Short mmCIF file of C-alpha atoms in Angstrom, two decimals:
data_model
loop_
_atom_site.label_atom_id
_atom_site.label_comp_id
_atom_site.label_asym_id
_atom_site.label_seq_id
_atom_site.Cartn_x
_atom_site.Cartn_y
_atom_site.Cartn_z
CA MET D 23 76.77 -79.79 -5.33
CA PHE D 24 73.54 -79.60 -3.39
CA GLU D 25 70.20 -79.43 -5.10
CA LEU D 26 67.15 -77.32 -4.36
CA ILE D 27 63.80 -79.04 -4.90
CA GLY D 28 65.52 -81.20 -7.51
CA VAL D 29 67.05 -78.22 -9.34
CA PRO D 30 70.76 -77.34 -9.32
CA PRO D 31 71.22 -73.84 -7.80
CA GLN D 32 73.25 -72.68 -10.80
CA ALA D 33 70.24 -73.23 -13.03
CA LEU D 34 67.82 -71.73 -10.52
CA PHE D 35 69.80 -68.53 -9.92
CA GLY D 36 70.75 -68.27 -13.57
CA GLN D 37 67.11 -68.23 -14.56
CA LEU D 38 66.25 -65.88 -11.69
CA LEU D 39 68.84 -63.45 -13.04
CA LEU D 40 67.42 -63.75 -16.55
CA GLY D 41 63.98 -63.18 -15.06
CA LEU D 42 65.19 -60.06 -13.27
CA ILE D 43 66.74 -58.74 -16.49
CA ASN D 44 63.52 -59.28 -18.40
CA GLY D 45 61.66 -57.77 -15.45
CA ALA D 46 63.89 -54.68 -15.61
CA PHE D 47 62.79 -54.11 -19.22
CA TYR D 48 59.14 -54.93 -18.51
CA ALA D 49 59.17 -52.41 -15.65
CA LEU D 50 60.80 -49.58 -17.64
CA LEU D 51 58.51 -50.09 -20.61
CA SER D 52 55.27 -50.57 -18.70
CA LEU D 53 56.14 -47.55 -16.55
CA GLY D 54 56.36 -45.39 -19.68
CA LEU D 55 53.07 -46.78 -20.96
CA ALA D 56 51.41 -46.15 -17.59
CA VAL D 57 52.65 -42.56 -17.40
CA ILE D 58 51.46 -41.83 -20.94
CA PHE D 59 48.10 -43.51 -20.46
CA GLY D 60 47.50 -41.76 -17.14
CA MET D 61 48.02 -38.31 -18.55
CA LEU D 62 46.99 -38.58 -22.22
CA ASN D 63 44.49 -41.45 -22.12
CA VAL D 64 46.36 -42.87 -25.09
CA ILE D 65 47.49 -46.48 -25.28
CA ASN D 66 50.86 -45.91 -26.93
CA PHE D 67 51.19 -48.80 -29.36
CA ALA D 68 54.35 -47.22 -30.78
CA HIS D 69 56.12 -47.93 -27.48
CA GLY D 70 57.83 -51.07 -28.78
CA ALA D 71 58.99 -49.27 -31.92
CA GLN D 72 60.33 -46.41 -29.81
CA TYR D 73 62.26 -48.94 -27.69
CA MET D 74 63.66 -50.43 -30.91
CA MET D 75 64.61 -46.92 -32.08
CA GLY D 76 66.44 -46.43 -28.78
CA ALA D 77 68.56 -49.51 -29.49
CA PHE D 78 69.14 -48.42 -33.08
CA GLY D 79 69.92 -44.92 -31.88
CA ALA D 80 72.74 -46.30 -29.73
CA TRP D 81 74.02 -48.42 -32.62
CA MET D 82 73.85 -45.51 -35.09
CA MET D 83 75.59 -43.10 -32.72
CA LEU D 84 78.40 -45.60 -32.24
CA THR D 85 78.66 -46.62 -35.90
CA TYR D 86 78.23 -43.27 -37.67
CA LEU D 87 79.32 -40.73 -35.07
CA GLY D 88 81.66 -42.72 -32.85
CA ILE D 89 79.66 -41.82 -29.73
CA PRO D 90 80.23 -44.61 -27.19
CA TYR D 91 77.60 -46.36 -25.08
CA TRP D 92 77.78 -43.90 -22.17
CA GLY D 93 77.08 -40.91 -24.38
CA ALA D 94 74.26 -42.75 -26.12
CA LEU D 95 72.70 -43.67 -22.77
CA LEU D 96 72.18 -39.95 -22.16
CA LEU D 97 71.65 -38.63 -25.71
CA VAL D 98 69.40 -41.26 -27.26
CA PRO D 99 66.51 -40.88 -24.76
CA ILE D 100 66.65 -37.10 -25.33
CA VAL D 101 66.62 -37.39 -29.12
CA ILE D 102 63.90 -40.05 -29.29
CA GLY D 103 61.93 -38.21 -26.58
CA ALA D 104 62.09 -35.05 -28.70
CA LEU D 105 60.84 -37.08 -31.65
CA GLY D 106 57.96 -38.20 -29.41
CA ILE D 107 57.16 -34.57 -28.61
CA LEU D 108 57.01 -33.85 -32.33
CA LEU D 109 54.66 -36.80 -32.90
CA GLU D 110 52.40 -35.64 -30.07
CA ARG D 111 52.21 -32.08 -31.41
CA LEU D 112 51.71 -33.15 -35.04
CA PHE D 113 49.32 -36.08 -34.65
CA LEU D 114 48.25 -37.23 -31.18
CA ALA D 115 47.13 -33.81 -29.92
CA ARG D 116 44.51 -33.73 -32.67
CA LEU D 117 42.87 -36.93 -31.42
CA TYR D 118 42.25 -36.18 -27.73
CA HIS D 119 38.65 -35.14 -28.28
CA LEU D 120 37.92 -38.52 -29.92
CA ASP D 121 37.63 -42.02 -28.46
CA HIS D 122 40.77 -43.76 -27.01
CA LEU D 123 40.68 -46.10 -29.94
CA TYR D 124 41.90 -43.48 -32.39
CA GLY D 125 45.09 -42.85 -30.43
CA LEU D 126 45.71 -46.58 -30.29
CA LEU D 127 45.18 -46.97 -34.05
CA LEU D 128 47.39 -43.99 -34.83
CA THR D 129 50.27 -45.19 -32.67
CA PHE D 130 49.88 -48.73 -34.02
CA GLY D 131 50.18 -47.38 -37.55
CA LEU D 132 53.22 -45.31 -36.60
CA ALA D 133 54.84 -48.42 -35.08
CA LEU D 134 54.37 -50.31 -38.35
CA ILE D 135 55.86 -47.41 -40.32
CA PHE D 136 58.91 -47.10 -38.05
CA GLU D 137 59.56 -50.84 -38.10
CA GLY D 138 59.12 -50.98 -41.85
CA LEU D 139 61.58 -48.14 -42.40
CA PHE D 140 64.23 -49.74 -40.21
CA ARG D 141 63.72 -53.16 -41.77
CA ARG D 142 64.09 -51.70 -45.24
CA GLN D 143 67.31 -49.95 -44.26
CA TYR D 144 68.95 -52.53 -41.99
CA GLY D 145 67.27 -55.86 -42.76
CA SER D 146 65.90 -58.05 -40.00
CA SER D 147 68.88 -60.23 -39.15
CA GLY D 148 70.06 -57.98 -36.33
CA LEU D 149 73.21 -55.91 -35.73
CA PRO D 150 75.73 -56.55 -32.96
CA TYR D 151 76.51 -53.99 -30.26
CA THR D 152 79.61 -54.44 -28.14
CA ASN D 153 79.13 -54.94 -24.42
CA PRO D 154 80.58 -51.81 -22.75
CA ILE D 155 81.23 -53.60 -19.43
CA PRO D 156 82.53 -57.10 -20.29
CA GLY D 157 83.32 -59.68 -17.66
CA GLY D 158 81.62 -60.43 -14.42
CA THR D 159 82.05 -61.96 -11.03
CA ASN D 160 81.46 -65.34 -9.47
CA LEU D 161 79.11 -64.93 -6.54
CA GLY D 162 79.68 -68.53 -5.41
CA PHE D 163 76.21 -69.72 -6.26
CA MET D 164 76.19 -68.15 -9.72
CA PHE D 165 78.12 -66.08 -12.24
CA LEU D 166 76.97 -62.43 -12.54
CA PRO D 167 77.95 -60.59 -15.72
CA TRP D 168 78.68 -56.95 -14.85
CA TYR D 169 76.51 -55.55 -17.62
CA ARG D 170 73.41 -57.45 -16.50
CA GLY D 171 73.86 -56.22 -12.95
CA TRP D 172 74.18 -52.67 -14.36
CA VAL D 173 70.92 -52.98 -16.31
CA ILE D 174 69.02 -54.13 -13.23
CA ILE D 175 70.42 -51.27 -11.13
CA VAL D 176 69.69 -48.60 -13.77
CA SER D 177 66.17 -49.87 -14.19
CA ILE D 178 65.46 -49.88 -10.45
CA VAL D 179 66.96 -46.40 -9.98
CA VAL D 180 65.08 -44.89 -12.94
CA CYS D 181 61.79 -46.52 -11.92
CA LEU D 182 62.06 -45.33 -8.33
CA ALA D 183 63.11 -41.83 -9.40
CA THR D 184 60.08 -41.64 -11.70
CA TRP D 185 57.82 -42.89 -8.92
CA PHE D 186 59.28 -40.30 -6.53
CA MET D 187 58.84 -37.50 -9.03
CA ILE D 188 55.19 -38.35 -9.65
CA GLU D 189 54.10 -39.21 -6.11
CA LYS D 190 56.20 -36.87 -3.96
CA THR D 191 56.96 -33.64 -5.80
CA LYS D 192 55.07 -30.50 -6.74
CA LEU D 193 55.40 -31.29 -10.46
CA GLY D 194 54.04 -34.74 -9.72
CA SER D 195 51.02 -33.26 -7.94
CA TYR D 196 50.19 -31.35 -11.15
CA LEU D 197 50.48 -34.60 -13.06
CA ARG D 198 48.29 -36.57 -10.67
CA ALA D 199 45.69 -33.81 -10.54
CA ALA D 200 45.65 -33.41 -14.33
CA THR D 201 45.24 -37.18 -14.68
CA GLU D 202 42.09 -36.93 -12.54
CA ASN D 203 40.54 -33.72 -13.84
CA PRO D 204 42.48 -31.95 -16.61
CA THR D 205 39.75 -29.35 -17.18
CA LEU D 206 39.87 -28.04 -13.63
CA VAL D 207 43.67 -28.10 -13.43
CA ARG D 208 43.71 -25.99 -16.58
CA ALA D 209 41.15 -23.61 -15.07
CA PHE D 210 43.65 -23.02 -12.23
CA GLY D 211 46.10 -21.58 -14.74
CA ILE D 212 48.24 -24.63 -15.50
CA ASN D 213 49.09 -25.26 -19.15
CA VAL D 214 47.77 -28.83 -19.33
CA PRO D 215 48.30 -29.33 -23.09
CA ARG D 216 52.00 -28.57 -22.63
CA MET D 217 52.15 -31.02 -19.71
CA MET D 218 50.63 -33.69 -21.95
CA THR D 219 53.24 -33.04 -24.64
CA LEU D 220 56.11 -33.26 -22.15
CA THR D 221 54.65 -36.38 -20.53
CA TYR D 222 54.52 -38.13 -23.88
CA GLY D 223 58.11 -37.10 -24.55
CA PHE D 224 59.15 -38.43 -21.14
CA GLY D 225 57.38 -41.78 -21.64
CA VAL D 226 58.95 -42.19 -25.08
CA GLY D 227 62.33 -41.25 -23.59
CA LEU D 228 61.93 -44.07 -21.05
CA ALA D 229 61.27 -46.53 -23.89
CA ALA D 230 64.37 -45.28 -25.71
CA LEU D 231 66.45 -45.65 -22.54
CA ALA D 232 65.29 -49.27 -22.26
CA GLY D 233 66.31 -49.70 -25.90
CA VAL D 234 69.84 -48.40 -25.26
CA LEU D 235 70.14 -50.70 -22.24
CA ALA D 236 68.97 -53.64 -24.38
CA ALA D 237 71.37 -53.03 -27.28
CA PRO D 238 74.38 -54.90 -25.78
CA ILE D 239 72.19 -57.78 -24.51
CA TYR D 240 69.91 -58.52 -27.45
CA SER D 241 70.88 -58.00 -31.06
CA VAL D 242 69.73 -54.63 -32.43
CA ASN D 243 66.84 -55.62 -34.64
CA PRO D 244 63.85 -53.80 -36.21
CA ILE D 245 61.34 -56.21 -34.71
CA MET D 246 62.88 -56.43 -31.22
CA GLY D 247 60.17 -54.06 -29.98
CA SER D 248 57.15 -55.84 -31.36
CA ASN D 249 58.32 -59.11 -29.80
CA LEU D 250 58.65 -57.53 -26.40
CA ILE D 251 55.72 -55.13 -26.40
CA ILE D 252 53.07 -57.86 -26.48
CA VAL D 253 54.39 -59.17 -23.16
CA VAL D 254 54.66 -55.61 -21.81
CA PHE D 255 51.01 -54.95 -22.62
CA ALA D 256 50.11 -58.10 -20.67
CA VAL D 257 52.22 -56.74 -17.78
CA VAL D 258 50.35 -53.44 -17.93
CA VAL D 259 46.98 -55.18 -17.95
CA ILE D 260 48.00 -57.27 -14.92
CA GLY D 261 49.38 -54.29 -13.00
CA GLY D 262 46.54 -51.97 -13.87
CA MET D 263 46.65 -49.11 -16.37
CA GLY D 264 47.83 -45.84 -14.94
CA SER D 265 49.31 -47.11 -11.65
CA ILE D 266 52.96 -46.10 -11.32
CA MET D 267 54.19 -48.34 -8.50
CA GLY D 268 51.89 -51.06 -9.83
CA SER D 269 53.63 -51.19 -13.19
CA ILE D 270 57.09 -51.24 -11.58
CA LEU D 271 56.29 -54.06 -9.16
CA THR D 272 54.37 -56.05 -11.76
CA GLY D 273 57.21 -55.67 -14.29
CA PHE D 274 59.87 -57.07 -11.98
CA GLY D 275 57.51 -59.62 -10.40
CA LEU D 276 56.40 -61.11 -13.70
CA GLY D 277 59.98 -61.22 -14.99
CA ILE D 278 60.90 -63.32 -11.94
CA ILE D 279 57.83 -65.54 -12.29
CA GLU D 280 58.70 -66.11 -15.93
CA GLY D 281 62.28 -67.02 -14.95
CA LEU D 282 61.12 -69.46 -12.28
CA THR D 283 58.70 -71.08 -14.72
CA LYS D 284 61.66 -71.76 -17.03
CA VAL D 285 63.27 -73.75 -14.21
CA PHE D 286 60.31 -75.68 -12.93
CA TYR D 287 58.08 -76.08 -15.98
CA PRO D 288 59.87 -74.78 -19.09
CA GLU D 289 56.98 -75.70 -21.40
CA ALA D 290 54.85 -72.96 -19.83
CA SER D 291 57.49 -70.21 -19.75
CA ASN D 292 56.22 -68.46 -22.87
CA THR D 293 52.61 -68.49 -21.80
CA VAL D 294 52.70 -68.06 -18.02
CA ILE D 295 52.31 -64.25 -18.20
CA PHE D 296 49.27 -64.53 -20.43
CA VAL D 297 47.71 -67.16 -18.17
CA ILE D 298 48.21 -64.79 -15.23
CA MET D 299 46.70 -61.98 -17.31
CA ALA D 300 43.59 -64.04 -18.04
CA ILE D 301 43.16 -64.91 -14.35
CA VAL D 302 43.67 -61.30 -13.23
CA LEU D 303 41.19 -60.05 -15.82
CA MET D 304 38.58 -62.46 -14.48
CA ILE D 305 39.11 -61.60 -10.81
CA ARG D 306 40.18 -57.92 -10.93
CA PRO D 307 39.42 -56.42 -14.34
CA ALA D 308 41.08 -53.12 -13.39
CA GLY D 309 44.38 -54.91 -12.68
CA LEU D 310 46.17 -55.69 -9.41
CA PHE D 311 47.01 -52.06 -8.61
CA GLY D 312 44.50 -50.25 -10.79
CA THR D 313 41.31 -48.47 -9.85
CA PRO D 314 38.27 -48.80 -12.12
CA ARG D 315 37.81 -45.72 -14.31
CA MET M 2 27.80 3.99 -5.42
CA ALA M 3 30.22 5.95 -7.55
CA GLU M 4 30.26 4.91 -11.19
CA MET M 5 33.46 3.18 -12.22
CA SER M 6 34.42 0.73 -14.92
CA PRO M 7 33.48 -2.82 -13.93
CA LEU M 8 36.07 -5.48 -13.05
CA LEU M 9 34.09 -8.09 -14.95
CA ASP M 10 31.83 -7.07 -17.81
CA VAL M 11 29.81 -9.76 -19.57
CA ARG M 12 27.87 -8.71 -22.67
CA ASP M 13 25.53 -10.77 -24.84
CA LEU M 14 27.16 -14.03 -23.84
CA HIS M 15 25.95 -17.09 -25.74
CA ALA M 16 27.26 -20.58 -24.99
CA TRP M 17 26.70 -24.08 -26.33
CA TYR M 18 27.27 -27.62 -25.08
CA GLY M 19 27.68 -29.40 -28.39
CA GLU M 20 24.55 -28.51 -30.35
CA SER M 21 22.59 -27.43 -27.32
CA HIS M 22 22.33 -23.64 -27.00
CA VAL M 23 22.46 -22.97 -23.23
CA LEU M 24 23.16 -19.24 -22.75
CA HIS M 25 21.09 -16.78 -24.76
CA GLY M 26 22.78 -13.42 -24.32
CA MET M 27 23.75 -13.05 -20.66
CA THR M 28 24.62 -9.44 -19.82
CA PHE M 29 25.83 -8.36 -16.37
CA SER M 30 28.80 -6.78 -14.67
CA ILE M 31 30.59 -6.66 -11.33
CA ARG M 32 32.53 -3.73 -9.90
CA LYS M 33 35.70 -4.23 -7.90
CA GLY M 34 34.99 -5.19 -4.31
CA GLU M 35 31.38 -6.23 -4.90
CA VAL M 36 29.71 -9.51 -3.99
CA VAL M 37 27.15 -10.31 -6.67
CA THR M 38 24.95 -13.36 -7.04
CA LEU M 39 23.39 -15.11 -9.97
CA LEU M 40 20.08 -16.40 -8.68
CA GLY M 41 17.86 -18.82 -10.51
CA ARG M 42 16.43 -22.27 -10.61
CA ASN M 43 18.27 -25.41 -11.62
CA GLY M 44 19.24 -25.56 -15.26
CA VAL M 45 18.85 -21.88 -16.16
CA GLY M 46 22.56 -21.54 -17.05
CA LYS M 47 24.22 -20.18 -13.89
CA THR M 48 26.95 -22.82 -13.79
CA THR M 49 27.39 -22.58 -17.56
CA THR M 50 27.93 -18.84 -17.15
CA MET M 51 30.78 -19.51 -14.71
CA ARG M 52 32.26 -22.19 -16.93
CA SER M 53 32.08 -19.79 -19.88
CA ILE M 54 33.86 -17.04 -17.94
CA MET M 55 36.61 -19.55 -17.08
CA GLY M 56 36.86 -20.71 -20.71
CA ILE M 57 35.90 -24.27 -19.79
CA VAL M 58 32.91 -24.03 -22.12
CA GLN M 59 34.78 -23.34 -25.33
CA LYS M 60 31.89 -22.73 -27.70
CA ARG M 61 30.91 -19.22 -26.63
CA THR M 62 30.30 -15.85 -28.29
CA GLY M 63 29.77 -12.30 -27.10
CA SER M 64 32.14 -10.40 -24.85
CA ILE M 65 33.67 -11.14 -21.46
CA ARG M 66 36.00 -8.36 -20.36
CA TYR M 67 38.12 -8.74 -17.26
CA GLY M 68 39.66 -5.36 -16.43
CA GLN M 69 41.05 -4.25 -19.78
CA THR M 70 41.31 -7.75 -21.27
CA GLU M 71 38.83 -9.40 -23.63
CA THR M 72 38.86 -13.08 -22.63
CA ILE M 73 36.30 -14.63 -24.97
CA GLY M 74 38.98 -16.15 -27.20
CA LEU M 75 41.50 -17.09 -24.50
CA PRO M 76 42.20 -20.65 -23.31
CA SER M 77 41.20 -21.53 -19.77
CA ASN M 78 44.73 -21.45 -18.28
CA ASN M 79 45.37 -17.92 -19.56
CA ILE M 80 42.06 -16.68 -18.14
CA ALA M 81 42.97 -18.01 -14.69
CA ARG M 82 46.33 -16.24 -14.90
CA LEU M 83 44.58 -12.87 -15.24
CA GLY M 84 43.51 -13.27 -11.61
CA ILE M 85 40.27 -15.25 -11.61
CA GLY M 86 39.84 -18.09 -9.11
CA TYR M 87 37.22 -20.76 -9.72
CA CYS M 88 35.51 -22.94 -7.13
CA PRO M 89 33.32 -25.45 -9.02
CA GLU M 90 29.97 -26.74 -7.86
CA GLU M 91 31.29 -30.31 -7.51
CA ARG M 92 34.21 -28.81 -5.51
CA GLY M 93 36.82 -30.68 -7.56
CA ILE M 94 38.95 -31.98 -4.71
CA PHE M 95 41.59 -34.36 -6.05
CA ALA M 96 41.53 -37.87 -4.59
CA SER M 97 45.16 -38.57 -5.50
CA LEU M 98 46.38 -35.50 -3.58
CA ASN M 99 46.41 -34.95 0.16
CA VAL M 100 44.89 -31.82 1.72
CA THR M 101 48.11 -29.81 1.61
CA GLU M 102 48.81 -30.81 -1.99
CA ASN M 103 45.26 -29.85 -2.93
CA LEU M 104 45.73 -26.52 -1.19
CA LEU M 105 49.03 -25.80 -2.94
CA LEU M 106 47.95 -27.01 -6.38
CA PRO M 107 46.72 -23.80 -8.06
CA PRO M 108 49.77 -21.70 -8.95
CA ALA M 109 49.97 -18.13 -7.63
CA VAL M 110 48.66 -15.67 -10.22
CA LYS M 111 49.24 -12.49 -8.19
CA SER M 112 51.56 -11.80 -5.28
CA SER M 113 48.69 -10.63 -3.07
CA GLY M 114 47.41 -14.07 -2.06
CA LEU M 115 46.77 -15.23 1.49
CA SER M 116 49.60 -17.05 3.23
CA ILE M 117 49.12 -20.62 4.41
CA GLY M 118 48.93 -19.22 7.95
CA GLU M 119 46.06 -16.89 7.01
CA VAL M 120 44.27 -19.73 5.21
CA HIS M 121 44.61 -21.91 8.31
CA THR M 122 43.22 -19.08 10.46
CA LEU M 123 40.14 -18.89 8.24
CA PHE M 124 39.78 -22.68 8.05
CA PRO M 125 41.38 -24.31 11.11
CA GLN M 126 40.07 -27.75 10.07
CA LEU M 127 42.38 -27.80 7.06
CA LYS M 128 45.45 -27.58 9.28
CA GLU M 129 44.36 -30.52 11.41
CA ARG M 130 43.72 -32.69 8.35
CA ALA M 131 46.74 -31.57 6.31
CA ARG M 132 47.96 -35.11 5.60
CA SER M 133 44.56 -36.68 4.86
CA GLN M 134 43.60 -37.68 1.36
CA GLY M 135 41.59 -34.82 -0.17
CA THR M 136 38.40 -36.77 -0.74
CA LYS M 137 38.44 -38.30 2.78
CA LEU M 138 37.29 -34.92 4.15
CA SER M 139 33.65 -34.25 4.98
CA GLY M 140 31.55 -32.33 2.45
CA GLY M 141 31.94 -29.11 4.44
CA GLU M 142 35.70 -29.51 4.78
CA GLN M 143 36.00 -30.22 1.06
CA GLN M 144 34.06 -27.03 0.32
CA MET M 145 36.39 -25.04 2.59
CA LEU M 146 39.41 -26.61 0.89
CA ALA M 147 37.97 -25.72 -2.53
CA ILE M 148 37.59 -22.07 -1.45
CA ALA M 149 40.88 -21.96 0.47
CA ARG M 150 43.01 -23.09 -2.46
CA ILE M 151 41.94 -20.15 -4.65
CA LEU M 152 42.56 -17.63 -1.85
CA ARG M 153 46.23 -18.60 -1.79
CA THR M 154 46.74 -17.71 -5.45
CA GLY M 155 46.07 -14.00 -5.15
CA ALA M 156 43.10 -14.16 -7.53
CA GLU M 157 41.11 -10.91 -7.30
CA LEU M 158 37.82 -12.22 -8.66
CA LEU M 159 36.42 -15.40 -7.13
CA LEU M 160 33.75 -17.45 -8.87
CA LEU M 161 31.98 -19.55 -6.23
CA ASP M 162 29.46 -22.02 -7.61
CA GLU M 163 26.88 -22.95 -4.93
CA PRO M 164 29.33 -23.05 -2.03
CA THR M 165 26.58 -23.86 0.49
CA GLU M 166 24.88 -26.68 -1.38
CA GLY M 167 24.16 -29.69 0.81
CA LEU M 168 25.98 -28.34 3.87
CA ALA M 169 24.87 -28.15 7.52
CA PRO M 170 23.63 -24.71 8.76
CA VAL M 171 26.66 -24.16 11.02
CA ILE M 172 29.01 -24.68 8.07
CA VAL M 173 26.90 -22.41 5.86
CA GLN M 174 27.30 -19.70 8.53
CA HIS M 175 31.04 -20.22 8.59
CA ILE M 176 31.23 -19.87 4.81
CA GLY M 177 29.07 -16.73 5.00
CA ALA M 178 31.48 -15.25 7.55
CA VAL M 179 34.43 -16.12 5.32
CA ILE M 180 32.81 -14.43 2.30
CA ARG M 181 32.16 -11.24 4.30
CA ASP M 182 35.77 -11.33 5.50
CA LEU M 183 37.04 -11.69 1.92
CA LYS M 184 34.88 -8.74 0.85
CA LYS M 185 36.50 -6.66 3.59
CA ARG M 186 39.88 -7.62 2.17
CA GLY M 187 38.76 -6.09 -1.13
CA LEU M 188 38.11 -9.27 -3.12
CA THR M 189 35.37 -9.35 -5.73
CA ILE M 190 33.04 -12.33 -5.69
CA LEU M 191 30.53 -13.76 -8.15
CA LEU M 192 28.32 -16.24 -6.37
CA VAL M 193 25.91 -18.73 -7.89
CA GLU M 194 23.20 -19.52 -5.38
CA GLN M 195 19.83 -21.15 -5.03
CA ASN M 196 19.69 -20.45 -1.30
CA LEU M 197 18.12 -16.98 -1.11
CA HIS M 198 18.39 -16.80 2.69
CA PHE M 199 22.13 -17.26 2.41
CA ALA M 200 22.52 -14.92 -0.56
CA VAL M 201 20.94 -11.94 1.23
CA THR M 202 23.45 -12.22 4.09
CA VAL M 203 26.52 -11.78 1.87
CA ALA M 204 25.65 -10.06 -1.42
CA ASP M 205 25.45 -6.43 -2.62
CA ARG M 206 23.39 -7.17 -5.70
CA HIS M 207 21.54 -10.01 -7.32
CA TYR M 208 20.97 -10.92 -10.95
CA LEU M 209 18.00 -13.13 -11.70
CA VAL M 210 18.69 -15.69 -14.41
CA GLU M 211 16.09 -17.50 -16.48
CA HIS M 212 16.49 -19.52 -19.69
CA GLY M 213 20.12 -18.51 -20.13
CA THR M 214 19.60 -14.78 -19.82
CA VAL M 215 19.46 -12.13 -17.09
CA VAL M 216 15.83 -11.10 -16.50
CA ASP M 217 16.17 -8.79 -13.51
CA GLU M 218 18.66 -7.00 -11.28
CA ILE M 219 17.93 -6.21 -7.61
CA GLU M 220 20.02 -4.32 -5.05
CA ASN M 221 20.32 -6.30 -1.83
CA GLY M 222 18.74 -3.39 0.10
CA GLN M 223 15.67 -3.48 -2.19
CA LEU M 224 15.17 -7.16 -1.69
CA ALA M 225 12.47 -6.87 0.96
CA ASN M 226 10.28 -4.79 -1.41
CA ASN M 227 10.81 -7.24 -4.24
CA ARG M 228 10.41 -10.43 -2.30
CA GLN M 229 7.31 -11.54 -4.21
CA ARG M 230 8.81 -10.85 -7.60
CA LEU M 231 11.87 -12.80 -6.59
CA GLU M 232 10.04 -15.76 -5.17
CA ALA M 233 7.96 -15.99 -8.29
CA HIS M 234 11.18 -16.35 -10.29
CA LEU M 235 12.80 -18.82 -7.98
CA GLY M 236 9.66 -20.81 -7.37
CA VAL M 237 10.21 -20.99 -3.60
#
């Protein structure tokens, strides 16, 4: 076996794959946060809880209703997204005329409530979810489990489709314009409050989709979201709030950087993203892809 | 002019920004096909009047009738759908949209709007710069884009807030020609202006605004006789 800069290739590519997997989740979650923040000016602290509810949704559909993974992949984002729409109508919509901070506090409180409810019902030890695509293939330099490859592909496709919808379509032009100047867009006859509701539902749906994708990889656990969301917020800060392509690229990029750090300097692997965040905040406070607002 | 019911009828309109009472009973009306100006100095409430008609200023009382519809309680998007097009003073061109996207943004409210071809005939510059970012255009081009995008929608009443502000004389002339052309097409226009020389070349009537209320009304033909009265109001 040959070695690369003193590291066996199996270890290097193995960690790269893990990095890409993490990056796939970072990208999906930070994309949802960016879309919601752009349109609603709300930092959705419930995003991690909604991701967790996506994973639980898949588990509950399988356990109670016998709906397999593939059905859950489609149904869960719709159900949790609809729940998001309800939350926006009932609570968030009443806070838009106040400071950002109130939306953040509200969603943070909701996250605690959701996590508490699931912990009370299911405990915090985690529930298993069977891998729907077991097995894998040996690529020569590494072993690729089918399911992990699937997660990366789904994440890339969904991220690019979202980017295309926002940057290249008529609907997306409404979204971009309403992000810039909602008052004027409304004065042109577009129902901006309804767009905000649907955008929140869409962002929450993305979080739920990430949760379904995560269920077979990580154990389904009430606190799986709060562990992940801290890192995702760092990703969003680095990429720049509100930038669509920025959050996708930063999500995958930081996942890979984290993976590489595990190979070359494992001690720093848990902190490298936060170190990068601190540096970016000092040099470009609006984030790598963000514009000051 | 034969008496007919006005297209826009504003009665005793009061409006507030927070606690600050800005309009104190504006009353005026516009008949279909007319070009009418609101003249007055800075800060007398002309822009606020437009924003109140559009429902952007939400704290407002009195009556604003458009055709048969009372709009004082309607949200902004429903008011636009009645057939009112709004061109704000700051032009409101979107930086994240290119020129064509800016042009196509406002949804059609009536089927009678200008086609893209007709818009490009009125404003040839917009065709040449179709792919440019909206805010990369010059001030004059942005103003044309801001007017052009509400012509496409089929709106029958246009609210133009200081369309000539800060623009070169040749562009002001172009905009004047466009407004006269739109009048010929039967559109109704409410114009906020500080530029009296421009206003007399396009308008049928003028309302003088002071301290959030209409203090005088002058037919464009009578303007010469009332020049002194007018200049006293405007402080020119």
